[in-house]
Structure formats: structure tokens, C-alpha cells
Tab-separated table of C-alpha atoms and ligand atoms in Angstrom:
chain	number	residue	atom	x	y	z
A	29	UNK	CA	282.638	-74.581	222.396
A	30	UNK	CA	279.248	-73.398	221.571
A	31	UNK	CA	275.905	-75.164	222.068
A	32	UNK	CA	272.651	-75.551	219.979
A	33	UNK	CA	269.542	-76.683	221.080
A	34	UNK	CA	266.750	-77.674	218.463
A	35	UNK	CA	263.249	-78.623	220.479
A	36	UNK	CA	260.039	-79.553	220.108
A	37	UNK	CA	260.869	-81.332	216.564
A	38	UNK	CA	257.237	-82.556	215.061
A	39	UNK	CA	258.902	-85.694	213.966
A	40	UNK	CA	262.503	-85.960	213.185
A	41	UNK	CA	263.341	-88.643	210.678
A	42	UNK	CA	267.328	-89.615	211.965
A	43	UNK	CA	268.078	-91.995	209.361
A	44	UNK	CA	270.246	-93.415	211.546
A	45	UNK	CA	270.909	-97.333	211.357
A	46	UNK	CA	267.473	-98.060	213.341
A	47	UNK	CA	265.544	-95.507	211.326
A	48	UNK	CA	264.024	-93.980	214.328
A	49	UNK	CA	261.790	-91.431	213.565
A	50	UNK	CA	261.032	-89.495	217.461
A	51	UNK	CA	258.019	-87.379	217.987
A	52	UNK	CA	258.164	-84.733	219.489
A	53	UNK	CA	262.311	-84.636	219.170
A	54	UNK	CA	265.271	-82.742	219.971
A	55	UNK	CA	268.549	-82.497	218.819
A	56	UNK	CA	271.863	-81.278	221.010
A	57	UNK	CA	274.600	-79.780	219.458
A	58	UNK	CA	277.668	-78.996	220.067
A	59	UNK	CA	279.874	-76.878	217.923
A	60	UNK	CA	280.207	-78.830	214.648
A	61	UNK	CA	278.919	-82.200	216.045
A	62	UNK	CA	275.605	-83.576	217.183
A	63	UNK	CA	275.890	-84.530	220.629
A	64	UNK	CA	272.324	-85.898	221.846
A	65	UNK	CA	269.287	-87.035	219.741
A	66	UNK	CA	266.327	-87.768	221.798
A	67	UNK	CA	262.666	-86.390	222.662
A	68	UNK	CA	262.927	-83.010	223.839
A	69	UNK	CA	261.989	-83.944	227.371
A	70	UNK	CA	265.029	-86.147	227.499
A	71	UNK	CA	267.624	-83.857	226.457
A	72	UNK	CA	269.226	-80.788	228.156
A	73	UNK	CA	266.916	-77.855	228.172
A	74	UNK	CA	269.192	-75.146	227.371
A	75	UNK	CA	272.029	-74.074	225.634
A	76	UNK	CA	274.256	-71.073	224.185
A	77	UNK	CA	271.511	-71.033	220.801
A	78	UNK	CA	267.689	-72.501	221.710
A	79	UNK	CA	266.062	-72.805	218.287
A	80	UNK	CA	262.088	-73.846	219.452
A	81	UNK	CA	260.480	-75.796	216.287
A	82	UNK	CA	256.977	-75.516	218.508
A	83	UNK	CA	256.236	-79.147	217.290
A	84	UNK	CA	255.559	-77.404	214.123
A	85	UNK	CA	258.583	-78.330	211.767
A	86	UNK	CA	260.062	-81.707	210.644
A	87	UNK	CA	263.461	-82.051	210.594
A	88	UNK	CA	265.924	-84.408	208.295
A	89	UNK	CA	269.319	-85.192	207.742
A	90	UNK	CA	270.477	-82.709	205.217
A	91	UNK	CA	270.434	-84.425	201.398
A	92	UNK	CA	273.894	-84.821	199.797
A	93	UNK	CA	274.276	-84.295	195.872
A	94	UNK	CA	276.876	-86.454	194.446
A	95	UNK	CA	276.773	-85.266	190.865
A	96	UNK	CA	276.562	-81.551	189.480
A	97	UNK	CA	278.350	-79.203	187.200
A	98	UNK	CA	277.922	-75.567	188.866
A	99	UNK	CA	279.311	-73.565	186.090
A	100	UNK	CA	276.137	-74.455	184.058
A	101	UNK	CA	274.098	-72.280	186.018
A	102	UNK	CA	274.779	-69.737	183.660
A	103	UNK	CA	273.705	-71.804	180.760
A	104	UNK	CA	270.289	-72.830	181.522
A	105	UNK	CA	267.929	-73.428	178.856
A	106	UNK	CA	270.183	-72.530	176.040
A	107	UNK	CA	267.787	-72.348	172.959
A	108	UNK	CA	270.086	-74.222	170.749
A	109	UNK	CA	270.454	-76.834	173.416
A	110	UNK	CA	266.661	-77.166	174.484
A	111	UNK	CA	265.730	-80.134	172.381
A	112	UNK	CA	269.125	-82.111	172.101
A	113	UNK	CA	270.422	-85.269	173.042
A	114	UNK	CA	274.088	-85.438	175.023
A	115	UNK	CA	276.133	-85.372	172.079
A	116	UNK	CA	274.184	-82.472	170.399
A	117	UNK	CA	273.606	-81.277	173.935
A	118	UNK	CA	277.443	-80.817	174.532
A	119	UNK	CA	278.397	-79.616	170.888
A	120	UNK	CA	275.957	-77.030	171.324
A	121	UNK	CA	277.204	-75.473	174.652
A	122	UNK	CA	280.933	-76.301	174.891
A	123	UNK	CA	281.703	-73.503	171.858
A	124	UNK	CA	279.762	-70.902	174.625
A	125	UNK	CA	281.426	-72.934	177.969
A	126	UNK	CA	285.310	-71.494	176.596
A	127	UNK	CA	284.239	-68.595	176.915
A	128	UNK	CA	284.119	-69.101	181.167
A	129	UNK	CA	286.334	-66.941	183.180
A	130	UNK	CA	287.552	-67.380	186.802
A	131	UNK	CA	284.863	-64.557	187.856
A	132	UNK	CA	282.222	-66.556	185.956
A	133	UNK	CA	283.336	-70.142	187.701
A	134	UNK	CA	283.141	-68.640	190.816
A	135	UNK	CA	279.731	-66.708	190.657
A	136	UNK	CA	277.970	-69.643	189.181
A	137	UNK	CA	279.517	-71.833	192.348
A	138	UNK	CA	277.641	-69.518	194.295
A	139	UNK	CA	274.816	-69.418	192.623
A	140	UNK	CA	274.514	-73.354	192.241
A	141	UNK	CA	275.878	-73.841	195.797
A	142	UNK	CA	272.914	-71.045	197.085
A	143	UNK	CA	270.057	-73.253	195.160
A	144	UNK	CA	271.400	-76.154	196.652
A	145	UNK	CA	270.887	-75.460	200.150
A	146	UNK	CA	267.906	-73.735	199.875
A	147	UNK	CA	266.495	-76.952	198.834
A	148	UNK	CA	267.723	-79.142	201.605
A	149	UNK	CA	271.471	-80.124	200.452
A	150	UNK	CA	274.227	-79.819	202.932
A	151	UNK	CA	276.938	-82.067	200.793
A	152	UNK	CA	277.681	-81.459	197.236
A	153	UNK	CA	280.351	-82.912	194.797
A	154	UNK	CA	280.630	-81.060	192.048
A	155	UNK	CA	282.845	-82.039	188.402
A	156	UNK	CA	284.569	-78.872	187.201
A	157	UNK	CA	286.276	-80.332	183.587
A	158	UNK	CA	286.806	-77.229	181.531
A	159	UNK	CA	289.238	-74.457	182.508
A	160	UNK	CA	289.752	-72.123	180.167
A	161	UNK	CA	290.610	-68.938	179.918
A	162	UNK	CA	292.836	-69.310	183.372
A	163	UNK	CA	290.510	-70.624	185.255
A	164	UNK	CA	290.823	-73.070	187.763
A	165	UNK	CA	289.665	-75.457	190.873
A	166	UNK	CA	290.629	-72.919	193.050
A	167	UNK	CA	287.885	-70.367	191.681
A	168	UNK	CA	285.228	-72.915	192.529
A	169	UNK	CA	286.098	-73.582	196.153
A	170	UNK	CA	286.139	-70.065	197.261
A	171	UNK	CA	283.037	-69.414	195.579
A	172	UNK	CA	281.240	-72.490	197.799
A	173	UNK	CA	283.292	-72.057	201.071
A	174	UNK	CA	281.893	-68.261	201.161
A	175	UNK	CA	278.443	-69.792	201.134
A	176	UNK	CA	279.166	-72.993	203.617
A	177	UNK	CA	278.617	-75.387	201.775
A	178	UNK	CA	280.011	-78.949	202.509
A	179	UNK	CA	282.350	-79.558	199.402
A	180	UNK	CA	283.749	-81.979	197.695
A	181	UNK	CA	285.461	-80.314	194.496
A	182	UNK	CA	286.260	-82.981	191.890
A	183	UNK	CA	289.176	-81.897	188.992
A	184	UNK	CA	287.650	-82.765	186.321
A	185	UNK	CA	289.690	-82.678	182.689
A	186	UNK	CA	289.224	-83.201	178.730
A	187	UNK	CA	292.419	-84.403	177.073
A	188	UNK	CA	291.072	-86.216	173.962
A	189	UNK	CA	289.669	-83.327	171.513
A	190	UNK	CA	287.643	-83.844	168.195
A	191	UNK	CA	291.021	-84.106	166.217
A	192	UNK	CA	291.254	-87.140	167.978
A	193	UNK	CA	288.597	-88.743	167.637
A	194	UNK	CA	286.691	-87.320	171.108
A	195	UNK	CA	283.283	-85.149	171.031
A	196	UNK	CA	285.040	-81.534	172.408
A	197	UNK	CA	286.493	-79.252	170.251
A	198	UNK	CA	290.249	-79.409	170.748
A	199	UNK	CA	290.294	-75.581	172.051
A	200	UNK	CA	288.845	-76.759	175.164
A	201	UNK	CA	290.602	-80.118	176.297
A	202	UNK	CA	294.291	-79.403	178.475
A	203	UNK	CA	297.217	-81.594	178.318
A	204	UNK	CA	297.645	-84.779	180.704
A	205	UNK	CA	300.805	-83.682	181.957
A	206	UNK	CA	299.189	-80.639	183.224
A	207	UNK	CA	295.781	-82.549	184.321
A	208	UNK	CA	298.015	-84.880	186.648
A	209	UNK	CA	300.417	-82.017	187.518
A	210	UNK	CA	297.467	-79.744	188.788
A	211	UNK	CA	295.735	-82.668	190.160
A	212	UNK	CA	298.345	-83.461	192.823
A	213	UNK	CA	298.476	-79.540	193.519
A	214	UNK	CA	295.016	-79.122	194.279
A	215	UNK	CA	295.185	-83.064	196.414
A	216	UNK	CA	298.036	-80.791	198.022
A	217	UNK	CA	296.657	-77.991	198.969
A	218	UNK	CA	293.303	-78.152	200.101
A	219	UNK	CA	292.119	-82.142	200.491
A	220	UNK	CA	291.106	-82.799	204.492
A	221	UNK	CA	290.817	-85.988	205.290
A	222	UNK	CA	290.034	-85.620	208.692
A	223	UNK	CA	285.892	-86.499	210.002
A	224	UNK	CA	283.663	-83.699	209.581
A	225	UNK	CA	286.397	-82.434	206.679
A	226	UNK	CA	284.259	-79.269	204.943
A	227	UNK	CA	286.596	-79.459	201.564
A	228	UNK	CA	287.740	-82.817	199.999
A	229	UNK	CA	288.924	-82.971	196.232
A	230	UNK	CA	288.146	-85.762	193.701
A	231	UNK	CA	289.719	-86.783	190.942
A	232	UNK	CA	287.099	-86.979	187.719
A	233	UNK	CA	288.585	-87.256	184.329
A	234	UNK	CA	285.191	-86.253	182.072
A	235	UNK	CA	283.894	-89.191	180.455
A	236	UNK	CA	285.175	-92.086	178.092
A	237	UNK	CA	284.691	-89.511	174.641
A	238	UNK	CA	286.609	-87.138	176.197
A	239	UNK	CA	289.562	-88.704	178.260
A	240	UNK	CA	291.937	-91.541	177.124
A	241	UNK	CA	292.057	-94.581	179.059
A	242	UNK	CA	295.489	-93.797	179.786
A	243	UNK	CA	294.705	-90.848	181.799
A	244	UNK	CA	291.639	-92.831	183.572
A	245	UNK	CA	294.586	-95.073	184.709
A	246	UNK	CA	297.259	-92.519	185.929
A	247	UNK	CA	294.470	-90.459	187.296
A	248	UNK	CA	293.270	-93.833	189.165
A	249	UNK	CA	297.064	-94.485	190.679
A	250	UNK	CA	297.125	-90.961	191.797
A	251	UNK	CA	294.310	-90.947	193.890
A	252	UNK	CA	295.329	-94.276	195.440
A	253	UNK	CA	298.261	-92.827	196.523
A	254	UNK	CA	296.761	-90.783	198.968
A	255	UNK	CA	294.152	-90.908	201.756
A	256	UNK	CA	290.306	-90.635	201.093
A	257	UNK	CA	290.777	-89.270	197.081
A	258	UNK	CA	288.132	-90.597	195.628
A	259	UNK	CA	287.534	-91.531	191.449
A	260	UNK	CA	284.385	-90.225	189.807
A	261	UNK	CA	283.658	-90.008	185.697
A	262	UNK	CA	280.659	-90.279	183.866
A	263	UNK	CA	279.740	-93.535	182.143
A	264	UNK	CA	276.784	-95.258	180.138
A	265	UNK	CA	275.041	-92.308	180.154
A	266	UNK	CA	272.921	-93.243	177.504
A	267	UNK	CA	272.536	-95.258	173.808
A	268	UNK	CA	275.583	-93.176	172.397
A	269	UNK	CA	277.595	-93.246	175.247
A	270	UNK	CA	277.768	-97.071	174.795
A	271	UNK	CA	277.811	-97.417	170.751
A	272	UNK	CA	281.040	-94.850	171.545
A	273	UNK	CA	282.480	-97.190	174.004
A	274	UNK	CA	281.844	-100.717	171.863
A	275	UNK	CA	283.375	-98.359	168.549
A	276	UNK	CA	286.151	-96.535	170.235
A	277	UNK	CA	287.429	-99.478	173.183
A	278	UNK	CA	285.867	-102.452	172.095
A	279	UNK	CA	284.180	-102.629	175.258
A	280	UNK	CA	280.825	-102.004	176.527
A	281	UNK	CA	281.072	-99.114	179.605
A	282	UNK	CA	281.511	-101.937	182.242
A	283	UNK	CA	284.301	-103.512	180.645
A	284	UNK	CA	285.908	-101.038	179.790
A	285	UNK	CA	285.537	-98.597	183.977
A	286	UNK	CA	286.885	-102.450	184.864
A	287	UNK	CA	290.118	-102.112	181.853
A	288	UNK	CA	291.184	-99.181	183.328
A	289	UNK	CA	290.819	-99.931	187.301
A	290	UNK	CA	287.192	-98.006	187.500
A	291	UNK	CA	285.437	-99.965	189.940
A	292	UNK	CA	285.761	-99.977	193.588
A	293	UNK	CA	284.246	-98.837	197.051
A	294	UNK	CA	286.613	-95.865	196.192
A	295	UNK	CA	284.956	-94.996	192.921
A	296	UNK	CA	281.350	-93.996	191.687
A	297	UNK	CA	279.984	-93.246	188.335
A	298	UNK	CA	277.389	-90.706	187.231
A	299	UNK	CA	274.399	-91.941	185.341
A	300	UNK	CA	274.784	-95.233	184.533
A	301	UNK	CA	271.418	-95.258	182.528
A	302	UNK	CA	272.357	-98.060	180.061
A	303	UNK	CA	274.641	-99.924	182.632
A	304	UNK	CA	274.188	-104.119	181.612
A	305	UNK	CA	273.277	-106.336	184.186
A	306	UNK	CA	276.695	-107.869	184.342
A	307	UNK	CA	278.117	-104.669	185.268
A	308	UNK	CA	275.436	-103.915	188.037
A	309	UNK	CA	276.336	-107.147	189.638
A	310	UNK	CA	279.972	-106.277	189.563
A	311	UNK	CA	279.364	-102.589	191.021
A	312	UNK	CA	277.440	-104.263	193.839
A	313	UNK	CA	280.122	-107.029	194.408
A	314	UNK	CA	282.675	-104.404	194.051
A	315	UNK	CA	281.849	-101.726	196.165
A	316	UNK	CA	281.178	-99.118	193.120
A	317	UNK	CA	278.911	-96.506	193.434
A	318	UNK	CA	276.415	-94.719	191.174
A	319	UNK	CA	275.083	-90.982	191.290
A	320	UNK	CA	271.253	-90.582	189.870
A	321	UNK	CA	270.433	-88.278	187.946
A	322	UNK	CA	266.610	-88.795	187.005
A	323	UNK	CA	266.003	-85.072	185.733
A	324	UNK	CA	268.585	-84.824	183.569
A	325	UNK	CA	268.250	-88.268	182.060
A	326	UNK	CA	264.895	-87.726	181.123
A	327	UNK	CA	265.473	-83.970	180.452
A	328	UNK	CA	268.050	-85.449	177.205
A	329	UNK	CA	265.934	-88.340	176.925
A	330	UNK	CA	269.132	-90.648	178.118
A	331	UNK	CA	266.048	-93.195	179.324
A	332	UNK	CA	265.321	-94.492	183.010
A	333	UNK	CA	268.108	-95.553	185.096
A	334	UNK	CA	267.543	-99.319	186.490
A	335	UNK	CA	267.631	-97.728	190.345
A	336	UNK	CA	265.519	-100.846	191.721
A	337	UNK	CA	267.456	-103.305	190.222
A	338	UNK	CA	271.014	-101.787	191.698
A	339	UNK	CA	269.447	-101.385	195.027
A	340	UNK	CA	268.644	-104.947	194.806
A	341	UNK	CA	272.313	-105.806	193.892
A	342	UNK	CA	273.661	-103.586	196.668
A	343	UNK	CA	274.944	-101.286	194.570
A	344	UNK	CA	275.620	-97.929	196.609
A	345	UNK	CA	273.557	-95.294	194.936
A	346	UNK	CA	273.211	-91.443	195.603
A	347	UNK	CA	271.314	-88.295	193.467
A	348	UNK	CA	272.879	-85.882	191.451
A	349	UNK	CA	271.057	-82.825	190.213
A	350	UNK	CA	273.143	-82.947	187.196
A	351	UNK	CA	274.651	-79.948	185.627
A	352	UNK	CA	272.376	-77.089	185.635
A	353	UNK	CA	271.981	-76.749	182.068
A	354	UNK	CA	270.340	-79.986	181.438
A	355	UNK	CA	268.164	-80.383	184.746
A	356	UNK	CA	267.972	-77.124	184.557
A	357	UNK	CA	267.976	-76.614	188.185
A	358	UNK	CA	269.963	-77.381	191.403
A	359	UNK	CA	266.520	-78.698	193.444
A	360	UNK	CA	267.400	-81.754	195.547
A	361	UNK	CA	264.320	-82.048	197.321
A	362	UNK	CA	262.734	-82.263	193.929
A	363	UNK	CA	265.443	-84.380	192.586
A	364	UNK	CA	264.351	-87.386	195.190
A	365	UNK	CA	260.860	-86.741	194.473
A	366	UNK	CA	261.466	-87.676	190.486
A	367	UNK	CA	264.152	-90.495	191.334
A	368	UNK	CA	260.799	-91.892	193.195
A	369	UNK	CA	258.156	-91.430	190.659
A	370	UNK	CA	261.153	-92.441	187.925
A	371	UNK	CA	261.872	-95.618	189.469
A	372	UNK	CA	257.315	-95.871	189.753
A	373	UNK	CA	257.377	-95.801	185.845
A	374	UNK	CA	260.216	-97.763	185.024
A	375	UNK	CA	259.267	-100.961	186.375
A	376	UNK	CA	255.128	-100.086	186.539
A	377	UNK	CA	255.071	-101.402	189.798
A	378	UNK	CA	253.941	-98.926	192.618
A	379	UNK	CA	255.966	-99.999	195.157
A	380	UNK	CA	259.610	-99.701	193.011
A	381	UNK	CA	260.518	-96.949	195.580
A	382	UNK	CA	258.647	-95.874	198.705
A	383	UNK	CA	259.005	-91.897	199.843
A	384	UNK	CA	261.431	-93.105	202.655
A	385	UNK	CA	263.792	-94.934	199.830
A	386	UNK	CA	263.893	-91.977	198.234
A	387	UNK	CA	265.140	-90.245	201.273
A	388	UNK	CA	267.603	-92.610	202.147
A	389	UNK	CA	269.652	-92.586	198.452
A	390	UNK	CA	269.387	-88.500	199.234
A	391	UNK	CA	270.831	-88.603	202.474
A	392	UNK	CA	272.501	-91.876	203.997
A	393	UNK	CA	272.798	-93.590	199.660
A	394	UNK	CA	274.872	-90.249	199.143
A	395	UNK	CA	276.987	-90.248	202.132
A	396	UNK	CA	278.162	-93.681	201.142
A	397	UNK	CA	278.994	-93.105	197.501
A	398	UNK	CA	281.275	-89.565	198.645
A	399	UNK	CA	282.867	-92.323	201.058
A	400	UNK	CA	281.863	-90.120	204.503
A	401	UNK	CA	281.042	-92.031	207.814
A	402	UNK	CA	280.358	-88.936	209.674
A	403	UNK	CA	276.883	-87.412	207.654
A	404	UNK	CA	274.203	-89.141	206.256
A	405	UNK	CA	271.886	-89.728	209.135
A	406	UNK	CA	271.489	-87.400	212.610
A	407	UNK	CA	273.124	-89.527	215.370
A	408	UNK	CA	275.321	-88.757	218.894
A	409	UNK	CA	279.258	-88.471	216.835
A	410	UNK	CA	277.538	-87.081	213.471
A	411	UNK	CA	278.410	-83.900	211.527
A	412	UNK	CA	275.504	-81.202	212.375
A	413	UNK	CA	274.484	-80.678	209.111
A	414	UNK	CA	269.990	-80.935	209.051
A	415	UNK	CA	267.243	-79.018	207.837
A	416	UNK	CA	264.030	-78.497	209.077
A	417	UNK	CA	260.208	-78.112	206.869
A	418	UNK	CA	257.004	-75.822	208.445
A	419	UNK	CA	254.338	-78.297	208.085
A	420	UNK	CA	252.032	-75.230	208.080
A	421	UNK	CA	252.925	-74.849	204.655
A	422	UNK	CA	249.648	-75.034	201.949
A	423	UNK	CA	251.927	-78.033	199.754
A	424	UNK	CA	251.641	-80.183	203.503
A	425	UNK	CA	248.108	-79.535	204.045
A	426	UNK	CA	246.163	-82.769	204.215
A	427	UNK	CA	249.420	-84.981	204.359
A	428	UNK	CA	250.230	-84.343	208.357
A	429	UNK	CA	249.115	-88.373	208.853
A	430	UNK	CA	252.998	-88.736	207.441
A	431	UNK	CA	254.717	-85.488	207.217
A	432	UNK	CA	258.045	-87.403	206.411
A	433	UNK	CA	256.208	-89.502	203.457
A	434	UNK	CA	254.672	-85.731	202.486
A	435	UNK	CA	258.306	-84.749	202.037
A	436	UNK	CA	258.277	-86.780	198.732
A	437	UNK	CA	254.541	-87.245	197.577
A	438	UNK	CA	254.005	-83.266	198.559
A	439	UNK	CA	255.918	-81.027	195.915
A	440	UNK	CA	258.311	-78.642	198.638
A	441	UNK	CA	260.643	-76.815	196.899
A	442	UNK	CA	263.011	-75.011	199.743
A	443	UNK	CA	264.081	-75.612	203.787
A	444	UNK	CA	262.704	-73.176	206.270
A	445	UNK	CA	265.825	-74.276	208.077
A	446	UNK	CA	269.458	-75.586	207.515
A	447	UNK	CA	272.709	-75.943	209.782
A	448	UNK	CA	276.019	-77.028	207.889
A	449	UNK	CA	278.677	-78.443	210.015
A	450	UNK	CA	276.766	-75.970	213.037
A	451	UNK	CA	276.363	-73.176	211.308
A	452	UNK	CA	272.330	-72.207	210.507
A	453	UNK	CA	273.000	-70.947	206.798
A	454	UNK	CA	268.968	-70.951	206.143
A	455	UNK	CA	267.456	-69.279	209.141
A	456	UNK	CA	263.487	-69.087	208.005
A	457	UNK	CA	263.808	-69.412	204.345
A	458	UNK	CA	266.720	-67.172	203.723
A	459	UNK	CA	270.223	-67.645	202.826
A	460	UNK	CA	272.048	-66.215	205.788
A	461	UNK	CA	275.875	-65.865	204.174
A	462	UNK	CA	275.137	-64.172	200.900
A	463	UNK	CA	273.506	-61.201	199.763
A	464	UNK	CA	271.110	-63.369	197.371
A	465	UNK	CA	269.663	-60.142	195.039
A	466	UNK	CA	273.247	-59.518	194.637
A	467	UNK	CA	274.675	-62.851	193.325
A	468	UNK	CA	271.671	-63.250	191.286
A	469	UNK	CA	272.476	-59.915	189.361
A	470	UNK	CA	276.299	-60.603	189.037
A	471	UNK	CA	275.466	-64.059	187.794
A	472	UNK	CA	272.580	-62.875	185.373
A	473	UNK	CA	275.045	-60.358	183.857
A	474	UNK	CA	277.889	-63.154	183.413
A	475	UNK	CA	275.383	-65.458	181.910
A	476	UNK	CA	274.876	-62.832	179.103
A	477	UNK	CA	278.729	-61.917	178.969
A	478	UNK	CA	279.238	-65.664	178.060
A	479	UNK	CA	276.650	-65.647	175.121
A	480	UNK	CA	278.782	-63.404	173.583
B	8	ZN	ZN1	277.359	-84.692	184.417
């Protein structure tokens, strides 16, 4: 099995339970797991791959994105869709989304998965819900396991179309037979459960205006009934979301993830902007987590999630980037930076989140919400997925008193450095498993094909 070596760390921030941070640090691999983390003096001095950082670099846990929609790469900054709100958001692109073909689901999977580790993520969920035109699940995984990308593919679905009484229009939204049939295919045929698993699937009907409570339920039960699935949805995304909920069910969007079996240390929830403090305390007491999305809720105006006050109730919270077309990018290292100021401005209090908080929800917060043990923090047993920053870089200049702070108060944008499960797929600043100029082209001429 082959060895890696990374010496002469500046300062690598583990994350680990302690939250060591080791000057002057090392890290030993061996094939897909980290072996030794200590100061470079400690550890072995060679191995089959010697990467020397020349105490120049800082070097992280990789971040893990627990919310996105990759297809919507290739509907970024729509102009119909620039100034709307979700509902108008969605009724303005879905009638341009059913036009998607498997060669456009996987492209834009590349494409999303590409931006994504150039800016520091390792672990991505993503919530595929629309399939038409024969597409499928199975598009979307080949796209990201060509680039490396640690995956966990979520079937998403639409069953309840504006005929009756949900927001999509009824071209786009699939029968539950064949949501639960293909679910259990997909559970089938590709879910690992295993530690250090590269591909797990999810189970993600879309949201309550588009699913009926009936299929939250069967899709629940299904994923019980077999090892590590996990349930993820949207809910009380913002002041619509909720009205919906209250007019439709009755039931404000706590209630009603609880009426159908939605909450558990098996479940999280994207958003959550308008979540009541009644439900917070029950997602903390229960286990349920929450994906952030700071960029895209203030990007549709959805309002400022209440990320202190879950942390406080123990609620387990990771980022999401969102779907591309209302963030409109796939930048994770940015992503923590906002969730920090966010969280600054919501409550006016300075302190709300410190640059290290904002870390931890990126790295270890996500981890916990995708339900993995084995990433999250760089420890002896962990998966080898980190990154590593030049501090020579103009953004750091100034900032080197706390280079891990200056991750978060310093605007960086991409990793000089990143090793999934091992393997360096960002080996000094480019992409090392994709022809980038390439994929960029092919995706730019899809994204006009879909226009129409
Ligand atoms: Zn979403």
C-alpha cells in the first residue's frame, strides 16, 4: 500500500476532538487513511510520495457541502430569475430545467463537482429531483466519480404537480411508484456503507410543495430499512414555504417533518430559515440536522437563518452552497466565510460566530449531519481527504499572526492543494483528473442548448 508524506505544515488545524492546531506539522498517510499526525520531526521522514509544504502552507480538514443542486450550474444567473423570490425563483427556471438531458446532468456534475474542490470541499451531497428527458441518478455519479469527489448522491423526486395543488408544472414531477421503485435500485446498486465509503445515496423527496406527505413517509420506511440511508428534504425555507405548510397541512414545517417521521439523527433538512423555536429544540433533542445555506438565503432574500441559536440547542449543523443558480456559485471556502459574517448581522453581536466556528460547521458540523465518523477532522484512523493554503498569497498578507483565523476574515477563493480519500486531485492550484478548458466548453455549450 502506498505512502504519503506531507511535512513542514505551517500550522495544521486537525479539528480533531482536542482541536490541536501543531506548528510546524506533518501528516502520514497511508493509502486512503491517515496514519500519523504529529510535528514533522516526530513522524517518519520518508515515504513512497514526500510532498514538502516548506512551513509555507496551512493545511485543513477538507470542508464537506451538505446541500447543492449540480445541474444548476448551467443555469446561473438566469435573467428572468435574477430578482425573484423561491416561488418565482422556481417557476421561472423549472419550464428551462425539463429541458435537461443525461449529457447535460452529467457535465454540470462535473462542472459543480470541479468548483467544489477547487475551493476546499472533499464531501458533497448533492439533491438531484428532476429527471426528465431519461435522465437519471446514475448520470450524476459518473460525472463526480470521474473527478474524485467524495459523494453522497441523494434521489431526489417531485410527485405533486401544479394540477394538484404543488408549485411544479405537472410535466416535470414522476410517479411515486416509480420514485420508490428507482429509489431501492439506486440503494441497490451503488450505496457503500462501509468507512471511508466514496459513494453513498440519500433519499430526498423535494420539498413539502412538491411531494405528498405520503411519499415523505414511504420514502422515510425505505431508508430505514437499510444501513446508513440517510433522509434529506428541504423545509422552512422561507415566509412562503411556511404560509404553504400552515395552508396546505395545517402545520407549521416542524409539525408537519415530525407528522411524517422527519426528524432524527438519521435525517437533516436544508435551510431551515424560518424554523420556530419549538422545532429547533426538538431538532437538537432529536438528533436532526440542518444544512446552511447563507448565500442562497440572502441571494432570494429567504432572511437569516438562526445558526447561533441551533448551535446553542445542539442542533447538528453543516453548509450547503445551495444550487448553483441561486448562490450562484459552488465556493465553500466562501460559503463559511458568509455563514460567519451572516450569523455577525443577525444577532449584531460580534462574537455570534468566531472564524474557527465557522470552520468547524464546514468540516467536523458537516461530517455529522451526512452521518460519517471517518472525515471531518485529520486524526490517526481518518479518511485522507485535506487541503492545504500558500500563505504567500497577497489575500494572507498581514494576517500570518493567525493564518487559520485568515482562512475566514481573508477572502481565499481556491486550495493550492487537495487529497480525496489519498488521491492529490489539486496539485498547485489545478484540477489534476479533468481537462478543465474542456468541461468548461462542453458545459458552456449545454447551458445554451437548454435555453432553447
Ligand atoms: Zn436546495
Amino acid at each position: 500500500m502506498p505512502t504519503l508524506l506531507v511535512k513542514n505544515i505551517h500550522t495544521l488545524a486537525t479539528m480533531d476532538d482536542d482541536r490541536q492546531e501543531i506548528r510546524h506539522a506533518a501528516l502520514f498517510v497511508r493509502d486512503n487513511v491517515i496514519e500519523q499526525v504529529g510535528a514533522t520531526a516526530d513522524l517518519p521522514d520518508t515515504a513512497d510520495e514526500v510532498l514538502d509544504l516548506r512551513d509555507r502552507y496551512v493545511v485543513l480538514p477538507g470542508l464537506v457541502n451538505t446541500h447543492h443542486h449540480f445541474y444548476q450550474t448551467l443555469t446561473r444567473v438566469v435573467p428572468a430569475a435574477q430578482n425573484c423570490d423561491l416561488f418565482n425563483w422556481l417557476q421561472s427556471l423549472y419550464p428551462i430545467w425539463a429541458n435537461l438531458t443525461p449529457e447535460a446532468i452529467y457535465i454540470s456534475a462535473q462542472m459543480a463537482a470541479v468548483e467544489l474542490i477547487r475551493s476546499g470541499c472533499t464531501t458533497a451531497s448533492d439533491h438531484l429531483y428532476i429527471f426528465p428527458n431519461g435522465s437519471t441518478l446514475d448520470d450524476e455519479i459518473r460525472g463526480v466519480q470521474e473527478v474524485g469527489l467524495r459523494f453522497h448522491a441523494s434521489r431526489g423526486s417531485m410527485s405533486v404537480g401544479e394540477s394538484q395543488g404543488g408549485l411544479p408544472p405537472d410535466s416535470v414531477v414522476e410517479r411515486e411508484a416509480d420514485i420508490l421503485k428507482d429509489s431501492q435500485r439506486l440503494i441497490e446498486q451503488y450505496h457503500d456503507n462501509d468507512r471511508h465509503a466514496m459513494l453513498r445515496i440519500t433519499l430526498a423527496p423535494c420539498s413539502p410543495f412538491t411531494v405528498s406527505q405520503d411519499l415523505m413517509r414511504e420514502s422515510a420506511a425505505m431508508a430505514r430499512s437499510y444501513p446508513g440511508i440517510r433522509l434529506h428534504t428541504h423545509l422552512a425555507e422561507n415566509k412562503s414555504d411556511v404560509e404553504y405548510s400552515l395552508a396546505t397541512f395545517g402545520m407549521t414545517p416542524g409539525d408537519y417533518a415530525e407528522s411524517v417521521g422527519w426528524v432524527g439523527s438519521d435525517v437533516w433538512h436544508a435551510h431551515c430559515v424560518q424554523l420556530d423555536d419549538r422545532a429547533i429544540q426538538q431538532f437538537g433533542r432529536t438528533g436532526t440536522g440542518v444544512a446552511h445555506c447563507p448565500c442562497s438565503n440572502m441571494r432570494l432574500a429567504s432572511g437569516l437563518a438562526p445558526i447561533r441559536k441551533m448551535l446553542n440547542h445542539k442542533v447538528p449543523v453543516g453548509l450547503g452552497v445551495d444550487g448553483s443558480a441561486s448562490n450562484d456559485t459552488s465556493n465553500m471556502i466562501n460559503e463559511a466565510r458568509t455563514a460567519f459574517l451572516m450569523a455577525r448581522v443577525r444577532e449584531l453581536d460580534a462574537a455570534a460566530m468566531t472564524a474557527r466556528e465557522a470552520l468547524e460547521i464546514g468540516t467536523r458540523g458537516g461530517a455529522k449531519v451526512l452521518g460519517r465518523d471517518d472525515i471531518g477532522y485529520l486524526a490517526p484512523g481518518m479518511s485522507a481527504d485535506f487541503i492545504a493554503i500558500n500563505l504567500d498569497r497577497p489575500e494572507f498578507a498581514g494576517a500570518l499572526h493567525d493564518p487559520i483565523a485568515a482562512m475566514i476574515f481573508c477572502q481565499v477563493n481556491t486550495v493550492d492543494y487537495s487529497f480525496i480519500n489519498g488521491r492529490k486531485v489539486v496539485d498547485q492550484g489545478r484540477v489534476t483528473t479533468i481537462e478543465l478548458e474542456t468541461l468548461v466548453e462542453k458545459h458552456n455549450r449545454l447551458a445554451y442548448q437548454l435555453m432553447g
